[in-house]
Amino acid sequence: MTVGLRGRPLRGRFLHAPERGGLETLDDAILLIGDDGAIAALARPGEAAHAELAGRPDLVALPAGRLVLPGMVDLHVHAPQYPQLGQALDVPLEAWLHKYTFPLEARYADLDFARSRYEVLVADLLAAGTTTALYFATVHRETSELLARICLDRGQRALVGKVAMDDPAACPPDCRDASPEAAVAETRAFIAAVRALPGNDRVLPVVTPRFIPSCTDAALAGLGALAAECGCHIQTHCSESDWAHAHALARYGVTDTAALDAFGLLTRRTVLAHSVYLTEADMATIAGRGTGIAHCALSNVYFGNAVFPLRRALERGLHVGLGTDISGGPSASMFEACRSTVQVSRLLEDGVDATVSRETRGTPHSRIDMLTAFHLATAGGGVALDLPIGLFRPGYQFDALVLDPEAAGGSIRLFGETEPMAVLEKVLHTAGPANIAAVYVSGECISPRPILSPGPSR
Ligand code: GUN
Ligand code: FE
């Protein structure tokens, strides 16, 4: 049994982090989900609306012990790289692209190859609790459209980009746009096709220059203009590693951030992956544009050569969310992304070289706590994408996970804790797939496993 919630009230314990550093617990609350999948009303115990909703015959009541969290928002996924998740991490970024990644991505010219991989990825990410994903596909328009269709068919909220990469000096012939004009024209056609998908209420096209080293100036300028014309989201990589950061400096004499801005690629709807080496001026530019950042802590361990100064970025007002960076980061789980975010921030704060004195070893005031990581993985992702997702408020889409800490085969062990922060911390640190009892996007239950107590079905 899968219970759709559109038009129905849902009663249970909801935990969310609308603001950085603040956990809000809605105990025994009732959310009324509208026919459009958005939260229409929120009622707390004692309120008149609560008593009224509690009496409705179509009320869905969660069993005691279940927790409802906002769905995870993964701000950086390379969909075609899923087959190499957990492999091929032995060389630096610039070698990894040519040795492993471009040859794999070239295979997505083939529809059958792409379909079989993309189907598995989208199903796996939903089961892992990722209700929204910002995807890089590949250079191929047809199979990038296929990825968008699969997300829509499976019910995942997704933002999908056909990757633009046109520089013959940097991209192999079988993984390259034919020219700058082709990169722009194919992106334009992709945007139109995704927007025209029948019944599309949740998949958006994204203008996606891979990163400056893969693109000619003509393509970058053309894509900036196209995004402005179409009002699309934009995604790219920014200052990911020593090599990538140095590339822009050598080519333009300015940072990645400044160069992307000059091409019109920094907007309120842009998400920059990584951005490890931002200067203070870069941060001011990004804050001024309202541009988002996808912090990919685990990937940065392998390819970043340093730790992103997350806390500094947050204190400068940047819109930061979290990304797995499949397959640069060898985990598809946003729960794991929360853990990595906390862990690397602790390494940044303390420093890592035991031969250096404690006083100078680290970067003070860098640590991030789990509640902040949770906020970034949910509400923060929503802000970065400029979408009403990631928290439980009227007007926000009901994208949510039902957690069952006591699920058979699960990995959470509670020993009588009930205090919300204690429970949440344990859930985020120790939950496994079996603990995710149900996944909702836009009020629709899209996970295969049923969880809700029976109520009259619609
Ligand atoms: N920079 C350009 N392409 C990629 C990619 O596929 N993965 C990562 N991590 N960085 C990139
Ligand atoms: Fe990436």
Short mmCIF file of C-alpha atoms and ligand atoms in Angstrom, two decimals:
data_model
loop_
_atom_site.label_atom_id
_atom_site.label_comp_id
_atom_site.label_asym_id
_atom_site.label_seq_id
_atom_site.Cartn_x
_atom_site.Cartn_y
_atom_site.Cartn_z
CA MET A 1 0.00 0.00 0.00
CA THR A 2 1.31 3.43 -0.83
CA VAL A 3 -0.56 6.31 0.64
CA GLY A 4 -0.68 9.51 -1.34
CA LEU A 5 -1.16 12.51 0.88
CA ARG A 6 -2.54 15.07 -1.54
CA GLY A 7 -5.69 16.58 -0.10
CA ARG A 8 -5.21 14.79 3.25
CA PRO A 9 -3.98 15.68 6.73
CA LEU A 10 -0.89 13.93 8.12
CA ARG A 11 -0.36 13.66 11.87
CA GLY A 12 3.02 12.92 13.41
CA ARG A 13 6.32 14.25 14.75
CA PHE A 14 8.01 16.62 12.29
CA LEU A 15 11.60 17.87 12.71
CA HIS A 16 13.07 20.58 10.51
CA ALA A 17 15.68 23.34 10.57
CA PRO A 18 14.21 26.38 8.82
CA GLU A 19 17.02 28.63 10.06
CA ARG A 20 20.70 27.89 10.49
CA GLY A 21 21.34 26.70 14.04
CA GLY A 22 17.69 26.21 14.93
CA LEU A 23 15.82 22.93 15.21
CA GLU A 24 12.06 23.17 15.26
CA THR A 25 10.09 20.21 16.56
CA LEU A 26 6.44 19.92 15.65
CA ASP A 27 5.22 17.20 18.02
CA ASP A 28 1.88 15.64 17.29
CA ALA A 29 1.34 18.28 14.63
CA ILE A 30 -0.94 17.94 11.63
CA LEU A 31 0.05 19.08 8.17
CA LEU A 32 -2.68 19.43 5.60
CA ILE A 33 -1.31 18.68 2.15
CA GLY A 34 -2.98 20.49 -0.72
CA ASP A 35 -4.04 18.95 -4.01
CA ASP A 36 -0.97 20.59 -5.57
CA GLY A 37 1.41 18.81 -3.19
CA ALA A 38 2.17 21.95 -1.19
CA ILE A 39 1.57 22.26 2.53
CA ALA A 40 -1.78 24.03 2.86
CA ALA A 41 -1.92 24.29 6.65
CA LEU A 42 0.08 23.46 9.75
CA ALA A 43 -1.75 22.89 13.02
CA ARG A 44 -0.22 22.36 16.45
CA PRO A 45 -1.91 20.59 19.37
CA GLY A 46 -4.28 22.89 21.19
CA GLU A 47 -5.14 24.90 18.11
CA ALA A 48 -8.71 24.82 16.82
CA ALA A 49 -7.50 23.71 13.38
CA HIS A 50 -5.72 20.76 15.00
CA ALA A 51 -8.91 19.44 16.57
CA GLU A 52 -10.75 19.92 13.31
CA LEU A 53 -8.14 18.17 11.17
CA ALA A 54 -7.74 15.39 13.74
CA GLY A 55 -11.39 14.56 13.29
CA ARG A 56 -11.24 14.14 9.55
CA PRO A 57 -11.93 10.63 8.30
CA ASP A 58 -9.09 10.83 5.79
CA LEU A 59 -6.49 11.68 8.46
CA VAL A 60 -3.26 9.70 8.10
CA ALA A 61 -1.63 9.12 11.47
CA LEU A 62 1.96 7.96 11.74
CA PRO A 63 2.74 5.29 14.30
CA ALA A 64 4.53 6.44 17.45
CA GLY A 65 8.29 6.68 17.07
CA ARG A 66 8.28 7.71 13.43
CA LEU A 67 9.91 11.02 12.53
CA VAL A 68 9.19 13.15 9.50
CA LEU A 69 12.15 15.11 8.11
CA PRO A 70 12.32 17.31 5.01
CA GLY A 71 13.61 15.39 1.98
CA MET A 72 17.31 15.75 1.23
CA VAL A 73 18.38 18.20 -1.48
CA ASP A 74 21.53 17.05 -3.31
CA LEU A 75 23.01 20.08 -5.02
CA HIS A 76 25.64 18.26 -7.07
CA VAL A 77 25.28 14.92 -8.81
CA HIS A 78 26.99 13.70 -11.98
CA ALA A 79 24.30 11.23 -13.03
CA PRO A 80 26.39 9.40 -15.66
CA GLN A 81 29.17 8.72 -13.16
CA TYR A 82 27.04 6.47 -10.94
CA PRO A 83 28.55 3.29 -12.43
CA GLN A 84 31.99 4.36 -11.18
CA LEU A 85 30.83 5.36 -7.67
CA GLY A 86 33.38 4.00 -5.26
CA GLN A 87 36.05 3.51 -7.89
CA ALA A 88 38.72 5.42 -9.76
CA LEU A 89 39.79 7.85 -7.07
CA ASP A 90 43.52 7.31 -7.41
CA VAL A 91 44.54 10.27 -9.57
CA PRO A 92 43.99 14.05 -9.41
CA LEU A 93 40.95 15.70 -10.99
CA GLU A 94 42.56 16.69 -14.28
CA ALA A 95 43.87 13.15 -14.85
CA TRP A 96 40.68 11.51 -13.54
CA LEU A 97 38.57 13.32 -16.11
CA HIS A 98 40.58 11.95 -19.03
CA LYS A 99 41.46 8.54 -17.63
CA TYR A 100 38.04 7.50 -16.31
CA THR A 101 35.28 10.03 -16.56
CA PHE A 102 35.17 11.30 -20.13
CA PRO A 103 35.39 7.71 -21.51
CA LEU A 104 32.48 6.68 -19.25
CA GLU A 105 30.41 9.74 -20.11
CA ALA A 106 31.00 9.18 -23.85
CA ARG A 107 29.00 5.96 -23.56
CA TYR A 108 25.86 7.96 -22.80
CA ALA A 109 25.48 8.58 -26.52
CA ASP A 110 23.74 5.20 -26.36
CA LEU A 111 20.10 5.33 -25.22
CA ASP A 112 19.98 1.79 -23.84
CA PHE A 113 23.22 2.22 -21.92
CA ALA A 114 21.95 5.51 -20.49
CA ARG A 115 18.48 4.23 -19.62
CA SER A 116 19.72 1.24 -17.65
CA ARG A 117 22.15 3.37 -15.61
CA TYR A 118 19.91 6.37 -15.06
CA GLU A 119 16.95 4.22 -13.95
CA VAL A 120 19.05 2.63 -11.22
CA LEU A 121 20.51 5.93 -10.08
CA VAL A 122 17.19 7.73 -9.69
CA ALA A 123 15.60 4.80 -7.86
CA ASP A 124 18.61 4.50 -5.55
CA LEU A 125 18.74 8.20 -4.74
CA LEU A 126 15.04 8.28 -3.91
CA ALA A 127 15.43 5.25 -1.66
CA ALA A 128 18.35 7.03 0.03
CA GLY A 129 16.14 10.02 0.79
CA THR A 130 17.17 12.46 -1.94
CA THR A 131 13.90 14.08 -2.97
CA THR A 132 15.55 16.82 -5.04
CA ALA A 133 18.71 16.47 -7.11
CA LEU A 134 20.61 18.98 -9.21
CA TYR A 135 22.08 16.81 -11.97
CA PHE A 136 24.82 17.15 -14.51
CA ALA A 137 23.98 14.71 -17.31
CA THR A 138 26.40 14.51 -20.23
CA VAL A 139 27.09 16.40 -23.43
CA HIS A 140 24.44 14.31 -25.23
CA ARG A 141 21.08 16.03 -25.58
CA GLU A 142 18.94 12.98 -26.19
CA THR A 143 20.01 11.01 -23.16
CA SER A 144 20.04 14.13 -21.00
CA GLU A 145 16.35 14.49 -21.89
CA LEU A 146 15.93 10.82 -21.01
CA LEU A 147 17.32 11.51 -17.52
CA ALA A 148 14.78 14.31 -17.09
CA ARG A 149 11.97 11.94 -18.19
CA ILE A 150 13.10 9.23 -15.80
CA CYS A 151 13.12 11.69 -12.87
CA LEU A 152 9.61 12.80 -13.79
CA ASP A 153 8.35 9.23 -14.23
CA ARG A 154 9.83 8.18 -10.90
CA GLY A 155 8.55 11.31 -9.16
CA GLN A 156 11.85 12.86 -8.14
CA ARG A 157 12.15 16.63 -8.10
CA ALA A 158 15.10 17.31 -10.32
CA LEU A 159 17.05 20.00 -12.08
CA VAL A 160 18.88 18.54 -15.03
CA GLY A 161 21.59 19.95 -17.26
CA LYS A 162 22.84 18.82 -20.62
CA VAL A 163 26.54 19.44 -20.12
CA ALA A 164 28.17 21.99 -22.41
CA MET A 165 31.83 21.25 -23.15
CA ASP A 166 33.18 22.43 -26.46
CA ASP A 167 36.89 23.16 -26.23
CA PRO A 168 38.71 20.77 -28.61
CA ALA A 169 41.93 21.31 -26.66
CA ALA A 170 40.32 19.99 -23.46
CA CYS A 171 37.58 17.53 -24.43
CA PRO A 172 37.88 14.28 -26.39
CA PRO A 173 36.02 14.16 -29.73
CA ASP A 174 33.41 11.68 -28.52
CA CYS A 175 32.54 13.82 -25.51
CA ARG A 176 32.34 17.31 -26.93
CA ASP A 177 29.94 19.82 -28.44
CA ALA A 178 30.74 20.32 -32.12
CA SER A 179 31.26 24.09 -31.71
CA PRO A 180 30.35 26.95 -29.36
CA GLU A 181 27.24 27.55 -31.45
CA ALA A 182 26.27 23.88 -31.14
CA ALA A 183 26.78 23.97 -27.38
CA VAL A 184 24.32 26.86 -27.11
CA ALA A 185 21.84 25.50 -29.68
CA GLU A 186 21.76 22.05 -28.10
CA THR A 187 21.27 23.59 -24.67
CA ARG A 188 18.45 25.71 -26.03
CA ALA A 189 16.76 22.65 -27.56
CA PHE A 190 17.24 20.74 -24.31
CA ILE A 191 15.56 23.50 -22.29
CA ALA A 192 12.58 23.50 -24.63
CA ALA A 193 12.27 19.71 -24.52
CA VAL A 194 12.36 19.48 -20.73
CA ARG A 195 9.86 22.29 -20.35
CA ALA A 196 7.56 20.51 -22.79
CA LEU A 197 7.60 17.11 -21.05
CA PRO A 198 3.97 16.10 -20.59
CA GLY A 199 2.81 16.51 -17.00
CA ASN A 200 6.06 18.14 -15.96
CA ASP A 201 5.45 19.68 -12.55
CA ARG A 202 8.88 19.08 -11.03
CA VAL A 203 11.79 18.81 -13.46
CA LEU A 204 13.63 21.96 -14.53
CA PRO A 205 16.31 22.39 -17.21
CA VAL A 206 19.66 23.85 -16.19
CA VAL A 207 22.26 25.67 -18.28
CA THR A 208 25.40 23.67 -17.54
CA PRO A 209 28.83 24.74 -18.76
CA ARG A 210 30.92 21.92 -17.27
CA PHE A 211 33.63 24.28 -16.02
CA ILE A 212 35.84 26.93 -17.49
CA PRO A 213 38.64 24.52 -18.51
CA SER A 214 36.21 22.54 -20.76
CA CYS A 215 34.64 25.51 -22.52
CA THR A 216 35.59 28.19 -25.01
CA ASP A 217 34.90 31.81 -24.21
CA ALA A 218 32.30 31.89 -26.98
CA ALA A 219 30.36 29.02 -25.40
CA LEU A 220 30.55 30.56 -21.90
CA ALA A 221 29.29 33.92 -23.17
CA GLY A 222 26.56 32.31 -25.25
CA LEU A 223 25.37 30.19 -22.33
CA GLY A 224 25.27 33.19 -20.00
CA ALA A 225 23.08 35.01 -22.51
CA LEU A 226 20.88 31.95 -23.02
CA ALA A 227 20.28 31.55 -19.29
CA ALA A 228 19.25 35.20 -19.04
CA GLU A 229 16.92 34.80 -22.00
CA CYS A 230 15.31 31.60 -20.69
CA GLY A 231 15.33 32.44 -16.96
CA CYS A 232 16.94 29.07 -16.29
CA HIS A 233 18.99 27.80 -13.45
CA ILE A 234 22.75 27.57 -14.11
CA GLN A 235 25.32 25.16 -12.68
CA THR A 236 29.04 24.77 -13.11
CA HIS A 237 32.19 23.98 -11.14
CA CYS A 238 34.15 26.78 -9.52
CA SER A 239 37.65 26.79 -8.02
CA GLU A 240 37.46 23.10 -7.14
CA SER A 241 41.14 22.22 -6.90
CA ASP A 242 44.56 23.88 -7.05
CA TRP A 243 44.70 23.01 -10.74
CA ALA A 244 41.18 24.20 -11.62
CA HIS A 245 41.59 27.41 -9.63
CA ALA A 246 44.94 28.11 -11.28
CA HIS A 247 43.48 27.51 -14.75
CA ALA A 248 41.20 30.55 -14.63
CA LEU A 249 43.92 32.71 -13.10
CA ALA A 250 46.32 31.77 -15.91
CA ARG A 251 43.71 32.15 -18.66
CA TYR A 252 42.07 35.38 -17.56
CA GLY A 253 44.20 36.86 -14.81
CA VAL A 254 41.16 36.75 -12.52
CA THR A 255 39.55 34.07 -10.37
CA ASP A 256 37.01 31.52 -11.56
CA THR A 257 34.30 33.50 -9.76
CA ALA A 258 35.18 36.78 -11.46
CA ALA A 259 35.43 35.11 -14.86
CA LEU A 260 32.08 33.33 -14.49
CA ASP A 261 30.52 36.61 -13.40
CA ALA A 262 31.88 38.38 -16.47
CA PHE A 263 30.20 35.74 -18.66
CA GLY A 264 26.85 36.43 -16.96
CA LEU A 265 26.89 33.03 -15.28
CA LEU A 266 26.43 34.14 -11.66
CA THR A 267 22.75 34.66 -10.93
CA ARG A 268 20.28 34.04 -8.11
CA ARG A 269 19.63 30.70 -9.75
CA THR A 270 23.23 29.62 -10.22
CA VAL A 271 24.78 26.83 -8.16
CA LEU A 272 28.57 26.64 -8.08
CA ALA A 273 30.01 23.27 -7.14
CA HIS A 274 32.92 23.18 -4.67
CA SER A 275 34.26 26.77 -4.68
CA VAL A 276 37.03 25.72 -2.29
CA TYR A 277 39.44 28.56 -3.08
CA LEU A 278 37.15 31.58 -2.91
CA THR A 279 38.81 34.86 -1.98
CA GLU A 280 37.03 37.43 0.18
CA ALA A 281 36.27 39.37 -3.01
CA ASP A 282 34.83 36.22 -4.61
CA MET A 283 32.59 35.69 -1.59
CA ALA A 284 31.38 39.28 -1.82
CA THR A 285 30.59 38.83 -5.51
CA ILE A 286 28.74 35.57 -4.89
CA ALA A 287 26.80 37.02 -1.97
CA GLY A 288 25.87 40.04 -4.06
CA ARG A 289 24.51 37.88 -6.87
CA GLY A 290 22.64 35.59 -4.48
CA THR A 291 24.42 32.67 -6.12
CA GLY A 292 24.41 29.28 -4.42
CA ILE A 293 27.26 26.93 -3.55
CA ALA A 294 27.18 23.14 -3.50
CA HIS A 295 29.61 22.12 -0.78
CA CYS A 296 30.85 18.60 -1.54
CA ALA A 297 32.90 17.71 1.50
CA LEU A 298 33.66 14.08 0.67
CA SER A 299 34.61 14.79 -2.93
CA ASN A 300 36.92 17.58 -1.80
CA VAL A 301 38.87 15.03 0.25
CA TYR A 302 39.82 13.30 -3.00
CA PHE A 303 40.02 16.17 -5.51
CA GLY A 304 39.85 19.48 -3.68
CA ASN A 305 43.37 19.62 -2.20
CA ALA A 306 41.91 21.61 0.72
CA VAL A 307 38.78 22.07 2.82
CA PHE A 308 36.09 24.58 1.80
CA PRO A 309 35.80 27.32 4.47
CA LEU A 310 32.12 26.61 5.01
CA ARG A 311 31.65 28.53 8.22
CA ARG A 312 33.26 31.63 6.76
CA ALA A 313 31.02 31.38 3.71
CA LEU A 314 27.92 31.12 5.90
CA GLU A 315 29.02 34.10 7.97
CA ARG A 316 29.37 36.10 4.73
CA GLY A 317 25.74 35.27 3.92
CA LEU A 318 26.36 32.86 1.03
CA HIS A 319 23.59 30.42 0.09
CA VAL A 320 25.24 27.07 0.70
CA GLY A 321 23.78 23.59 0.34
CA LEU A 322 25.39 20.16 0.26
CA GLY A 323 26.23 17.82 -2.62
CA THR A 324 27.46 14.27 -2.94
CA ASP A 325 29.29 14.99 -6.22
CA ILE A 326 28.71 11.42 -7.38
CA SER A 327 31.22 10.03 -8.32
CA GLY A 328 33.97 12.41 -7.16
CA GLY A 329 32.60 11.65 -3.72
CA PRO A 330 32.23 7.90 -3.24
CA SER A 331 28.85 7.98 -1.47
CA ALA A 332 25.40 8.65 -2.90
CA SER A 333 23.90 9.39 0.51
CA MET A 334 23.06 12.88 1.69
CA PHE A 335 23.13 11.54 5.25
CA GLU A 336 26.76 10.72 4.54
CA ALA A 337 27.24 14.20 3.06
CA CYS A 338 26.04 15.68 6.37
CA ARG A 339 28.56 13.52 8.23
CA SER A 340 31.44 14.43 5.92
CA THR A 341 30.59 18.11 6.22
CA VAL A 342 30.87 17.95 9.98
CA GLN A 343 34.01 15.81 9.88
CA VAL A 344 36.05 17.90 7.43
CA SER A 345 35.11 21.08 9.27
CA ARG A 346 36.61 19.61 12.41
CA LEU A 347 39.82 18.76 10.54
CA LEU A 348 39.95 22.30 9.18
CA GLU A 349 39.52 23.76 12.65
CA ASP A 350 42.11 21.57 14.36
CA GLY A 351 44.52 21.16 11.42
CA VAL A 352 45.93 17.83 10.36
CA ASP A 353 49.71 17.80 10.74
CA ALA A 354 50.70 16.49 14.15
CA THR A 355 54.24 17.88 13.78
CA VAL A 356 52.90 21.43 13.71
CA SER A 357 52.24 23.13 17.04
CA ARG A 358 48.69 23.10 18.23
CA GLU A 359 48.52 26.90 18.17
CA THR A 360 49.20 27.18 14.45
CA ARG A 361 47.98 23.80 13.18
CA GLY A 362 44.40 24.66 12.30
CA THR A 363 41.98 27.37 11.28
CA PRO A 364 40.10 28.42 14.40
CA HIS A 365 36.35 28.92 14.32
CA SER A 366 35.72 26.53 11.42
CA ARG A 367 33.64 23.75 12.87
CA ILE A 368 30.12 23.01 11.74
CA ASP A 369 27.69 21.05 13.88
CA MET A 370 25.29 18.36 12.70
CA LEU A 371 22.27 20.60 13.03
CA THR A 372 23.84 23.09 10.64
CA ALA A 373 24.71 20.30 8.21
CA PHE A 374 21.08 19.13 8.37
CA HIS A 375 19.86 22.66 7.72
CA LEU A 376 22.16 22.95 4.70
CA ALA A 377 21.11 19.55 3.30
CA THR A 378 17.43 20.54 3.42
CA ALA A 379 16.38 24.19 3.78
CA GLY A 380 19.78 25.45 2.59
CA GLY A 381 19.44 23.49 -0.63
CA GLY A 382 16.01 25.01 -1.14
CA VAL A 383 17.36 28.53 -0.70
CA ALA A 384 20.27 27.87 -3.07
CA LEU A 385 17.84 26.63 -5.72
CA ASP A 386 15.28 29.36 -5.00
CA LEU A 387 12.59 26.69 -4.62
CA PRO A 388 9.97 26.31 -1.84
CA ILE A 389 11.36 23.06 -0.45
CA GLY A 390 13.33 21.87 2.57
CA LEU A 391 11.04 22.78 5.45
CA PHE A 392 7.51 22.36 6.73
CA ARG A 393 5.64 25.62 6.28
CA PRO A 394 2.47 26.46 4.42
CA GLY A 395 3.35 27.17 0.81
CA TYR A 396 6.31 24.78 0.79
CA GLN A 397 6.11 21.54 -1.16
CA PHE A 398 5.60 18.45 0.95
CA ASP A 399 8.89 16.71 0.11
CA ALA A 400 9.62 14.53 3.10
CA LEU A 401 11.14 11.39 4.58
CA VAL A 402 9.48 9.23 7.18
CA LEU A 403 12.19 7.76 9.39
CA ASP A 404 11.63 4.63 11.38
CA PRO A 405 14.42 4.44 13.98
CA GLU A 406 13.31 0.93 14.93
CA ALA A 407 13.05 -0.54 11.44
CA ALA A 408 14.10 -4.15 11.09
CA GLY A 409 17.53 -4.15 9.48
CA GLY A 410 18.04 -0.51 10.39
CA SER A 411 21.19 0.84 12.00
CA ILE A 412 19.81 3.36 14.50
CA ARG A 413 19.83 2.27 18.15
CA LEU A 414 17.84 4.43 20.50
CA PHE A 415 18.12 3.77 24.20
CA GLY A 416 15.06 5.60 25.35
CA GLU A 417 16.04 9.02 23.99
CA THR A 418 13.14 11.26 23.11
CA GLU A 419 14.69 14.74 23.24
CA PRO A 420 14.49 15.94 19.61
CA MET A 421 18.09 17.07 19.11
CA ALA A 422 19.47 13.89 20.64
CA VAL A 423 17.26 11.78 18.40
CA LEU A 424 18.03 13.81 15.29
CA GLU A 425 21.77 13.70 15.86
CA LYS A 426 21.68 9.95 16.22
CA VAL A 427 19.45 9.55 13.19
CA LEU A 428 21.70 11.67 10.98
CA HIS A 429 24.84 9.91 12.16
CA THR A 430 23.62 6.33 12.09
CA ALA A 431 20.58 5.93 9.80
CA GLY A 432 20.85 3.42 7.00
CA PRO A 433 18.55 2.84 4.01
CA ALA A 434 16.29 0.52 5.99
CA ASN A 435 15.45 3.35 8.37
CA ILE A 436 13.93 5.42 5.56
CA ALA A 437 10.41 4.06 5.72
CA ALA A 438 8.84 6.31 3.10
CA VAL A 439 9.74 9.09 0.72
CA TYR A 440 7.35 11.81 -0.42
CA VAL A 441 7.73 14.32 -3.20
CA SER A 442 5.02 16.91 -3.64
CA GLY A 443 2.69 14.90 -1.40
CA GLU A 444 3.04 11.74 -3.46
CA CYS A 445 4.50 8.61 -1.91
CA ILE A 446 7.18 7.55 -4.32
CA SER A 447 9.01 4.95 -2.31
CA PRO A 448 8.19 1.33 -2.87
CA ARG A 449 7.96 0.48 0.80
CA PRO A 450 4.67 1.20 2.57
CA ILE A 451 4.73 2.64 6.06
CA LEU A 452 1.65 4.49 7.01
CA SER A 453 -1.04 3.19 9.26
CA PRO A 454 -4.03 2.37 7.11
CA GLY A 455 -6.52 5.14 6.60
CA PRO A 456 -9.18 5.34 3.96
CA SER A 457 -7.34 5.51 0.65
CA ARG A 458 -8.25 7.92 -2.05
N1 GUN B 1 35.18 19.38 -12.91
C1 GUN B 1 34.79 19.22 -14.18
N2 GUN B 1 34.13 18.08 -14.34
C2 GUN B 1 34.06 17.49 -13.15
C3 GUN B 1 33.49 16.29 -12.69
O1 GUN B 1 32.89 15.51 -13.42
N3 GUN B 1 33.64 16.03 -11.37
C4 GUN B 1 34.28 16.87 -10.52
N4 GUN B 1 34.37 16.57 -9.24
N5 GUN B 1 34.84 18.00 -10.94
C5 GUN B 1 34.73 18.32 -12.23
FE FE B 2 31.34 17.78 -9.98
#
